[in-house]
XYZ file of C-alpha atoms in Angstrom:
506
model
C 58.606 -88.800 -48.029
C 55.337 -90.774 -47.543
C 53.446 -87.922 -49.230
C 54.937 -88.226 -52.490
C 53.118 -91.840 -52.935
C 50.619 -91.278 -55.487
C 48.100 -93.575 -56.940
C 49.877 -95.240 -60.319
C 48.621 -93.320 -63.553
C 46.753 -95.187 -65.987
C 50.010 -96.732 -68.116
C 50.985 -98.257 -64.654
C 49.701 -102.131 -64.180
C 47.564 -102.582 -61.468
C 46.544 -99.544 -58.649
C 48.572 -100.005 -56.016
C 50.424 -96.780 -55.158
C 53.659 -95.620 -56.415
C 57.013 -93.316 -55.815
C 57.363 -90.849 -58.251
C 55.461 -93.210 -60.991
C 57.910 -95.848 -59.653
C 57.622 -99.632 -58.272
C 56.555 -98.616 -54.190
C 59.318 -100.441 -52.973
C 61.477 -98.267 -54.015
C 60.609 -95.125 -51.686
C 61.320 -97.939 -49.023
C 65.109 -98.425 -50.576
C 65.459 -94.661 -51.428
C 65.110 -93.913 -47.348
C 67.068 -96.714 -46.333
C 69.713 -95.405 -48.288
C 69.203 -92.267 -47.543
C 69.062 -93.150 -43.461
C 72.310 -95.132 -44.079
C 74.507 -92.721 -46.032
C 73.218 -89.741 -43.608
C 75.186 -92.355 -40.922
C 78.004 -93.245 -42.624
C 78.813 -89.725 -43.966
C 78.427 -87.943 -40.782
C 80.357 -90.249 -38.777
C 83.161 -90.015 -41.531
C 82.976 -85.775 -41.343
C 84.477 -86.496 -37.697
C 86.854 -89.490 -38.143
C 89.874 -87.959 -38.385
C 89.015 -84.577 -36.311
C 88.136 -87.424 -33.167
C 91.147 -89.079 -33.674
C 93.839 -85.674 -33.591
C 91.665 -84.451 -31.420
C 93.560 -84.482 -27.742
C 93.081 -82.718 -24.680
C 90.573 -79.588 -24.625
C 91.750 -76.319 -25.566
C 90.748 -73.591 -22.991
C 91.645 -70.787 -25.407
C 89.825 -71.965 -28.227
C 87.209 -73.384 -26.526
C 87.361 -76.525 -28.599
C 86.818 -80.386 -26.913
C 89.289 -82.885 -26.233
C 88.632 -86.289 -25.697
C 89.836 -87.711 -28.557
C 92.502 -90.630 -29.488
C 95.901 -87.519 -29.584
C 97.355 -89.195 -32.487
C 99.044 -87.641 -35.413
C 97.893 -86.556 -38.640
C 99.942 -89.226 -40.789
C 98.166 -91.868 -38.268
C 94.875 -90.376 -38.732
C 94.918 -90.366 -42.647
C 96.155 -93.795 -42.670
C 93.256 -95.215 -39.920
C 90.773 -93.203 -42.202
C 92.192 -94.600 -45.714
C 92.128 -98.088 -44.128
C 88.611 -97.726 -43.082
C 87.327 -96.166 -46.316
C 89.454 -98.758 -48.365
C 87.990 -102.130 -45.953
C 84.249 -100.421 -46.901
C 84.353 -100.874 -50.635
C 86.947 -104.359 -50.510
C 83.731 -105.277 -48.162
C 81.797 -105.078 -50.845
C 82.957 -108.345 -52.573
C 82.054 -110.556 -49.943
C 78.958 -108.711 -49.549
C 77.865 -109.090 -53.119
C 79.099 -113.475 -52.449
C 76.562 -113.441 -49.045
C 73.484 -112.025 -50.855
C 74.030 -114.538 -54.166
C 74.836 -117.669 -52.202
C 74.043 -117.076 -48.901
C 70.993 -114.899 -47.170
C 69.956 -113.375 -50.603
C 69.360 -109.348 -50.817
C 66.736 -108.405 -48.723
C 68.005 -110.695 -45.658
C 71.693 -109.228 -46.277
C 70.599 -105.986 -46.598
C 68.614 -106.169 -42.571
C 71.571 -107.427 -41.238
C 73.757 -105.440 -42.842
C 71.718 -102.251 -41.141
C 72.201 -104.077 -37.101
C 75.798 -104.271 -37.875
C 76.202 -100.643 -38.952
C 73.684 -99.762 -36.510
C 76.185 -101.692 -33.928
C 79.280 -99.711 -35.312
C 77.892 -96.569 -34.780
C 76.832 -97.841 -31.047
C 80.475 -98.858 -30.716
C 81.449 -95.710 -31.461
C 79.483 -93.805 -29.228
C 81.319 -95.598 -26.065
C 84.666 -93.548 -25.275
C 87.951 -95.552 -25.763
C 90.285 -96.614 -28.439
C 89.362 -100.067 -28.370
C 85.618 -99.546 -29.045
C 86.232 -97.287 -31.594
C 88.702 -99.807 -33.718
C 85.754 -102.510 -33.154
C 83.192 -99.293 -34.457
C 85.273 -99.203 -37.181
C 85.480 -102.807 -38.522
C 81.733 -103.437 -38.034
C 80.643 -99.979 -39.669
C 82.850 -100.938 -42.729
C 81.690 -104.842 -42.476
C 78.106 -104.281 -42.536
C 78.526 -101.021 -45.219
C 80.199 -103.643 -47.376
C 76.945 -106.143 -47.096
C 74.600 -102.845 -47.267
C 75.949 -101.321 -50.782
C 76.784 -104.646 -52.923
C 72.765 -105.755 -52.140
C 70.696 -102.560 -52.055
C 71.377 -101.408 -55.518
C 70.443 -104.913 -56.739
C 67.061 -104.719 -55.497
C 66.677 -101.752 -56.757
C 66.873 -103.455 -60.274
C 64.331 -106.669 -59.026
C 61.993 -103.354 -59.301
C 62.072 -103.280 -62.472
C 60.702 -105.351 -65.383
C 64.310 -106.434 -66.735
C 66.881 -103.926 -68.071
C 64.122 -102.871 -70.948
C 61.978 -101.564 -68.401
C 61.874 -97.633 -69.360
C 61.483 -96.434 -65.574
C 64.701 -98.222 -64.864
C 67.095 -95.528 -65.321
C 64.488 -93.162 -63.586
C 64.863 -95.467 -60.540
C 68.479 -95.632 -60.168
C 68.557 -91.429 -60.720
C 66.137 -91.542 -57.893
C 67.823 -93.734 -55.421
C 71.040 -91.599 -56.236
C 69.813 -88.486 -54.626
C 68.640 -90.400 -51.693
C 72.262 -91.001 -51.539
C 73.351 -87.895 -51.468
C 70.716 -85.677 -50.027
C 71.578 -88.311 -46.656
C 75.496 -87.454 -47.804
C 74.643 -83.960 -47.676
C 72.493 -83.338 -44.222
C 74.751 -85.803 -42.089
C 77.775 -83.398 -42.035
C 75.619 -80.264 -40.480
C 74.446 -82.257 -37.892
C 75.961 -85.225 -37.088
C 79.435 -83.508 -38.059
C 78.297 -80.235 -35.704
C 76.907 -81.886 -32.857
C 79.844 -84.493 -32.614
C 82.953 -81.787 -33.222
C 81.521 -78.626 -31.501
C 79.852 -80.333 -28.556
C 80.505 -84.289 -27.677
C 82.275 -86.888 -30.272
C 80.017 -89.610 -28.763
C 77.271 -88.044 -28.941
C 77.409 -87.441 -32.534
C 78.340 -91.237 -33.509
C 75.282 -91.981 -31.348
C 73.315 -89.783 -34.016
C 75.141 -91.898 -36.179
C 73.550 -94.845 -35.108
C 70.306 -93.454 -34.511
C 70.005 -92.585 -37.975
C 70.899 -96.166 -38.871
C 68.318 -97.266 -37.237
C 65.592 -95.309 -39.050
C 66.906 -96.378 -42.140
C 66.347 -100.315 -40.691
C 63.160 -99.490 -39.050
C 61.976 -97.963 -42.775
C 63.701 -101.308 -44.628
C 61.757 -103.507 -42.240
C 58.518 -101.807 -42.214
C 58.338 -101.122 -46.113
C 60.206 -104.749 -47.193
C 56.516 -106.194 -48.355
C 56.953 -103.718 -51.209
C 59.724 -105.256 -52.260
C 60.478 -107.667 -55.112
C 59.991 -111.414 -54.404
C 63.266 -112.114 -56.281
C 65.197 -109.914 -53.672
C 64.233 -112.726 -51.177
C 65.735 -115.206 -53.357
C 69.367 -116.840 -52.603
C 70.447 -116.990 -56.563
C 73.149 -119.514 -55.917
C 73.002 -121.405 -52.708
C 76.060 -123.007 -51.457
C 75.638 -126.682 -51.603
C 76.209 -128.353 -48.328
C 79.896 -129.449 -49.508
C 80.818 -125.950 -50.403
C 79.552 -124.322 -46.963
C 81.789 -127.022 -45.046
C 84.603 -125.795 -47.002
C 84.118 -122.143 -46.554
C 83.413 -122.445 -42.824
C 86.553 -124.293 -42.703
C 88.598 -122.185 -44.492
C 87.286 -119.108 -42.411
C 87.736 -120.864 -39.086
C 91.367 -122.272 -40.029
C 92.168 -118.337 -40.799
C 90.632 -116.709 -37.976
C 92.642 -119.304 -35.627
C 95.615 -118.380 -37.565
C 95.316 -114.872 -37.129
C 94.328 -115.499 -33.500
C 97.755 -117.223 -32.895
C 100.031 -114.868 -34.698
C 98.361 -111.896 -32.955
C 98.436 -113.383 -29.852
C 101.981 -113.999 -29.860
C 102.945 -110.546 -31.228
C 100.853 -108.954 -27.654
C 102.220 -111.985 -25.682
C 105.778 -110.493 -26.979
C 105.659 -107.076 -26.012
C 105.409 -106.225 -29.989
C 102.176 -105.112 -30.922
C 102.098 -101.661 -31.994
C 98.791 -100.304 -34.486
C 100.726 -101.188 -37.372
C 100.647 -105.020 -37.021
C 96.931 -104.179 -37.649
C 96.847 -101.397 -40.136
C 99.605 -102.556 -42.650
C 98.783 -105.926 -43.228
C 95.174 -104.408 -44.225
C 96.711 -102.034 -46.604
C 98.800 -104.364 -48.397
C 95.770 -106.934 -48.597
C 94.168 -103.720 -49.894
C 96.679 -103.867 -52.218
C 97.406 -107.182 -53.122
C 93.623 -108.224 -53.411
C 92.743 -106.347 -56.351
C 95.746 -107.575 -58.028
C 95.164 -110.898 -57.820
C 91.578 -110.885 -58.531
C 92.408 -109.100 -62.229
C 95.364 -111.792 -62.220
C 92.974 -114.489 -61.911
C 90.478 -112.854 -64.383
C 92.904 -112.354 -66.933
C 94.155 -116.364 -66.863
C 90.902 -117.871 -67.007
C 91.465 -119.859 -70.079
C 87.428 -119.652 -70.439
C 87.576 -116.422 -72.064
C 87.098 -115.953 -75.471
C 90.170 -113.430 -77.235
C 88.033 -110.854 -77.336
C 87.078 -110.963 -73.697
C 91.095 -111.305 -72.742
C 91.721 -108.056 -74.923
C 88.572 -106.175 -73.551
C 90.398 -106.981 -70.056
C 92.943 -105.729 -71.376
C 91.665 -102.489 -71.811
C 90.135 -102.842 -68.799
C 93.065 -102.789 -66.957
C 94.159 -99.396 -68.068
C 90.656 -97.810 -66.316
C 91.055 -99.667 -63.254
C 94.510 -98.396 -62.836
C 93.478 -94.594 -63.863
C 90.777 -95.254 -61.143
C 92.812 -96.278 -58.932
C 95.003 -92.953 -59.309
C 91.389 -90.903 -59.070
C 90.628 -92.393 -55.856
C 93.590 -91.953 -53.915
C 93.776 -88.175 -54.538
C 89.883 -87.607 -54.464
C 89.398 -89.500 -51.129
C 91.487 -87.471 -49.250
C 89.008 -85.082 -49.083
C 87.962 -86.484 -45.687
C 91.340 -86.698 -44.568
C 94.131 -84.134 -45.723
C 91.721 -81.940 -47.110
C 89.192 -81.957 -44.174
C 92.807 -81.037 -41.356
C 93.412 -78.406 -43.791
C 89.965 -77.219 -43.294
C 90.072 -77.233 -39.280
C 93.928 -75.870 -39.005
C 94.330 -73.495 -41.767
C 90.896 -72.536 -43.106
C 88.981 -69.395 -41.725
C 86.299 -70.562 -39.700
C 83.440 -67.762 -40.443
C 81.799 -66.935 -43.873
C 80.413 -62.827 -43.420
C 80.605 -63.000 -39.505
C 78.832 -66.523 -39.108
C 81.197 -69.151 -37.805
C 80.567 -73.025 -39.087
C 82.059 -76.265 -38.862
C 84.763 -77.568 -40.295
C 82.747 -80.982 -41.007
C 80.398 -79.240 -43.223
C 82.683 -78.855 -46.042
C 82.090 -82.247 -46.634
C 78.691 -81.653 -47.430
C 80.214 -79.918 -50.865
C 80.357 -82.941 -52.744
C 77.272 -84.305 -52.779
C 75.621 -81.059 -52.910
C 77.513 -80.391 -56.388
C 76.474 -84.020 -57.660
C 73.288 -83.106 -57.134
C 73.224 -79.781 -58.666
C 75.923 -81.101 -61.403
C 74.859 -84.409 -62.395
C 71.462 -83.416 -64.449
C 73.604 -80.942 -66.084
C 76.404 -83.132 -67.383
C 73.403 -86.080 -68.192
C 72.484 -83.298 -70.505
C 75.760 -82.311 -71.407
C 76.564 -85.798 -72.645
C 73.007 -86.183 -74.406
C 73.800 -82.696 -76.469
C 76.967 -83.271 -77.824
C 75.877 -86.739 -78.646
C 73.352 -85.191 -80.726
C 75.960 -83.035 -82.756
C 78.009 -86.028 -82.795
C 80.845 -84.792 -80.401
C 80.626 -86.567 -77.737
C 83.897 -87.529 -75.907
C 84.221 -91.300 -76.075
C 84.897 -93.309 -72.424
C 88.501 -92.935 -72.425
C 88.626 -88.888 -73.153
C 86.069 -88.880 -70.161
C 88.319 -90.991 -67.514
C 91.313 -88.976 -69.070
C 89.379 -85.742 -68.023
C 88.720 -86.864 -64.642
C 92.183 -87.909 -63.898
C 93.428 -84.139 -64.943
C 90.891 -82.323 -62.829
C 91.663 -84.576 -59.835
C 95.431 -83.642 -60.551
C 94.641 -79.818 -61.071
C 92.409 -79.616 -57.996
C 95.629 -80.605 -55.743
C 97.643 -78.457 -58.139
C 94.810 -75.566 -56.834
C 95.688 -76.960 -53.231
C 99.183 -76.184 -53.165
C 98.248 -72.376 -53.627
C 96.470 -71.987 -50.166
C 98.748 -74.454 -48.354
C 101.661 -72.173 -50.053
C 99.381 -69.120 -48.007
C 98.842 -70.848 -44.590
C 102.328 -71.331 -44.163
C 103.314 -68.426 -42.234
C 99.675 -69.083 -40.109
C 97.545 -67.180 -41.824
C 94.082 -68.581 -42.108
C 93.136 -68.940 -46.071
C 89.708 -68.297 -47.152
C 87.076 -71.216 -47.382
C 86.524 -70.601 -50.754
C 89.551 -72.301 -51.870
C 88.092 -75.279 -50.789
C 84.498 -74.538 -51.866
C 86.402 -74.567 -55.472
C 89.058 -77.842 -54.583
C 85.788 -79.873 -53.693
C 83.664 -78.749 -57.027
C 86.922 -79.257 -59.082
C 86.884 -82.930 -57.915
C 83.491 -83.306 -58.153
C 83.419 -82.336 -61.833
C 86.214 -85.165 -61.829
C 84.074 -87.510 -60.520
C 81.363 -86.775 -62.631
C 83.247 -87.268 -65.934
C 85.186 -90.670 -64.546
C 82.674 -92.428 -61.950
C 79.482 -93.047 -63.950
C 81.022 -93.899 -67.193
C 83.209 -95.795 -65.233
C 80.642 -98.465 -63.944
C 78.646 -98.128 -67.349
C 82.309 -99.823 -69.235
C 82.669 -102.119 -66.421
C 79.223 -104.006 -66.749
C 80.160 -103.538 -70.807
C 84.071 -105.030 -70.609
C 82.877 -108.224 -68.467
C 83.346 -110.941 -69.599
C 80.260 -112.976 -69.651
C 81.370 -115.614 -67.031
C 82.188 -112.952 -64.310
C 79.086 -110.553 -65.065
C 78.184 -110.352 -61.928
C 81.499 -110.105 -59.937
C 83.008 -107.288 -62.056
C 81.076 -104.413 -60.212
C 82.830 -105.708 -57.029
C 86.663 -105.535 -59.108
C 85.131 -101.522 -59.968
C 85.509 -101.060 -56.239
C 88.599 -102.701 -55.518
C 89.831 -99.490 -57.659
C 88.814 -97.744 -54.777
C 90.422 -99.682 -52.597
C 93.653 -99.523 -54.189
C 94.224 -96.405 -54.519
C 92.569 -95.544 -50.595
C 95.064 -98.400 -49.202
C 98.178 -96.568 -51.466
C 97.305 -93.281 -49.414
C 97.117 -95.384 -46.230
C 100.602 -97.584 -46.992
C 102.131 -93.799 -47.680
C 101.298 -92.521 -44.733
C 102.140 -95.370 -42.390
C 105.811 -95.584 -44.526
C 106.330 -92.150 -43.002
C 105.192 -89.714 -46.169
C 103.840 -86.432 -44.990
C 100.368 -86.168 -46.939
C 100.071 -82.799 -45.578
C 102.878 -81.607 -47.257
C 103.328 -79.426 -49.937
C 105.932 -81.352 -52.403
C 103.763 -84.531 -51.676
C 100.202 -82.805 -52.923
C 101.992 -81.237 -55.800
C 103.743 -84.672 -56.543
C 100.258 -86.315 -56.727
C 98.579 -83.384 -58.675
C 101.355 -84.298 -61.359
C 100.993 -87.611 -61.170
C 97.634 -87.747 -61.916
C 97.762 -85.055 -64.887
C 100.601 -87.664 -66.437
C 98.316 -90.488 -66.007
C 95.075 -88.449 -67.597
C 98.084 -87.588 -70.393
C 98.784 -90.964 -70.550
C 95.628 -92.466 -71.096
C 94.512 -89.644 -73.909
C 97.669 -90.257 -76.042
C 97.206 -93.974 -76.156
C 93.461 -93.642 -76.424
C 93.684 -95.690 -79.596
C 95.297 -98.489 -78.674
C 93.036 -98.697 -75.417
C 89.887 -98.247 -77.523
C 91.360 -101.167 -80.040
C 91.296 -103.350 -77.001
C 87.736 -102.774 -76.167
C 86.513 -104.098 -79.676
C 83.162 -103.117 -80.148
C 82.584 -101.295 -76.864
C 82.868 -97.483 -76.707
């Protein structure tokens, strides 16, 4: 990517070099993205194949050496994880303002990862739990800091070649989204799970070697620790965190010391907090007496997206979990006589956001012009329905697959793009109104409540499946496909009162 540095044009201050017209530094947070995502989506194409996966099959030819556990325990381990990455986020976004700032965050955000992946790579179920927690830790740190530099780019939010930037660093995101899953995903299923988590980690570490070498590009202000705990407030903190990891330290070494400790002491206490968390964060937003009326009725409003995102989530995650065992059991494996993967169906998504997203910028832009341009709500109500009526598409093949007959791939080539036109109507517009509906006092923390949607609705999947519910069941899909249509129903007919709520914001 080097090569596409050019020397600044004449409207550009100064002659140092740039990245497509744009501030240098941000080629150097376009790869690290880029590096990052290619390790965090290829490692997530074989989560839940590595842990069903069980002894080798001689007459498929297929490796063993997974973890043998069920499916329901597999989609619940991978909601958990997914659901810990974005609640990680929060406490990421607290270190860079009061802590390390970005740019320090961000390079030890990348050893951590680069140590989950490592973690990983060494066989046993222990390793790969610790894997897990430090992957999702250190993605946490990674994604609430990285975008923000991205903006310290940038001449303030009038700078024209902001948008530009962000469009850029978005299809660093997914072009590493969209690689990782052919090989990472192929190496680590068809030949050796460790070995592809190692690629995991070694593309980490070109992402951290690329952030390290290029950070003198970077913003000064992305050094800069915005708020920096006073030396009261880090006392406090360090004793609050101590006091809890001793607590947690006691109980769970009692519950081993008693015979009792089963996955599930681990795995539903983090679902609930999953649960619980974003809850009590909008509870404590909404009784801040500091708010002005119309920043308690644009929360509100609020309320009713984070739910319907929420809903979104749940169903559109599964892609990597019920979706992706559908894929490997019941999907044909060959396309005109060439066999492939089962991991690169996850390479679907991103490659539709990329091919998708310019044309629904335009779309947007067009009917805007002509004045009939669906407002925020329609959009999130559109979303929610196409989620719904992509599971409502899934029930057809699993209805096909259930005598053992393998269903052909394109019904998930069309499940994934059905989503991802979901996505595209609800996720963008969805962090535009959050930055709008924040209430001035908690500016900067509502992007990190946008996420928690994400973990809510990831930790409801999880707390389902670890309650018993068979997600790979055909009255459960079909149950979610209508419950997301009602809630995209839902949020159309009282579109009015929703959009009364948000005042002047539309």
């Amino acid at each position: 990517m080097a090569s596409s540095l050019t020397k600044a044009s004449a409207s550009t201050p100064g002659s140092e070099k740039t990245f497509f017209g744009h501030p240098r530094g941000l080629a150097t947070l376009f790869m690290t993205e880029m590096w990052e995502r290619f390790s965090y989506y290829g490692m997530r194409a074989l989560l839940v194949y590595y842990i069903v996966s069980g002894g080798a099959d001689a007459a498929t030819g297929s490796q063993g050496g997974g973890l043998a556990m069920d499916a329901a325990m597999a989609t619940a381990i991978y909601s958990v994880y997914v659901s810990m990455v974005y609640l990680m986020a929060m406490p990421g976004g607290w270190f860079g303002d009061r802590v390390w700032g970005a740019r320090k965050t961000v390079a030890i955000a990348g050893f951590v990862i680069m140590g989950g992946h490592v973690a990983l790579a060494v066989p046993g179920q222990a390793m790969f739990f610790v894997g897990l927690a430090l992957v999702a830790a250190g993605s946490g740190l990674l994604k609430a800091n990285i975008s923000t530099m991205v903006g310290h780019l940038y001449d303030g939010p009038e700078d024209p070649r902001r948008d530009g930037g962000f469009t850029l660093f978005y299809i660093g995101i997914n072009l590493g989204a969209f690689v990782a899953p052919f090989v990472i995903g192929t190496v680590g299923k068809e030949h050796n799970w460790h070995f592809g988590f190692a690629l995991a980690a070694v593309g980490m570490g070109l992402g951290l070697l690329q952030f390290l070498i290029g950070t003198r590009h970077l913003s000064p202000k992305s050094n800069e620790v915005p708020n920096p705990l006073s030396a009261e407030e880090r006392r406090a903190v360090i004793t609050k965190v101590v006091g809890a990891l001793v607590v947690a330290a006691v109980f769970y070494g009692a519950v081993v010391a008693l015979g009792m400790y089963t996955l599930n002491w681990a795995l539903v206490p983090l679902t609930l907090a999953g649960l619980i968390i974003p809850v009590a964060v909008l509870v404590r937003i909404k009784r801040d007496k500091d708010l002005s009326a119309g920043e308690q009725s644009k929360m509100n409003g609020y309320i009713w997206f984070f739910v319907a995102a929420a809903i979104f989530w749940m169903i559109y995650d599964q892609g990597g979990s019920t979706l992706s065992l559908f894929a490997d059991d019941k999907t044909a494996g060959s396309v005109l006589g060439i066999d492939f993967s089962a991991t690169w169906y996850q390479s679907l998504n991103p490659l539709y956001v990329m091919a998708l997203a310019p044309v629904f910028a335009w779309l947007w832009l067009w009917l805007a012009r002509k004045n009939q341009e669906p407002n925020t709500i329609v959009k999130f109500a559109m979303g929610l329905v196409l989620v719904g009526a992509s599971f409502f598409v899934f029930v057809v093949p699993m209805g096909m697959a259930g005598d053992g007959t393998k269903v052909s791939p394109m019904w998930l080539v069309s499940i994934y793009m059905i989503q991802t036109i979901g996505e595209l109507c609800l996720s963008p517009v969805g962090l535009s109104v959050t930055t709008k509906m924040a209430p001035q006092k908690y500016a900067s923390q509502m992007m990190g409540v946008w996420f928690l949607a994400v973990t809510a609705g990831d930790c409801t999947t999880g707390l389902l499946s670890l309650a018993g519910v068979d997600l790979n069941g055909t009255g459960i899909i079909a149950m979610q496909a209508a419950l997301a249509v009602a809630a995209g129903f839902a949020v159309f007919m009282y579109r009015k009162k929703v959009q009364a709520m948000m005042g002047e914001v539309h």
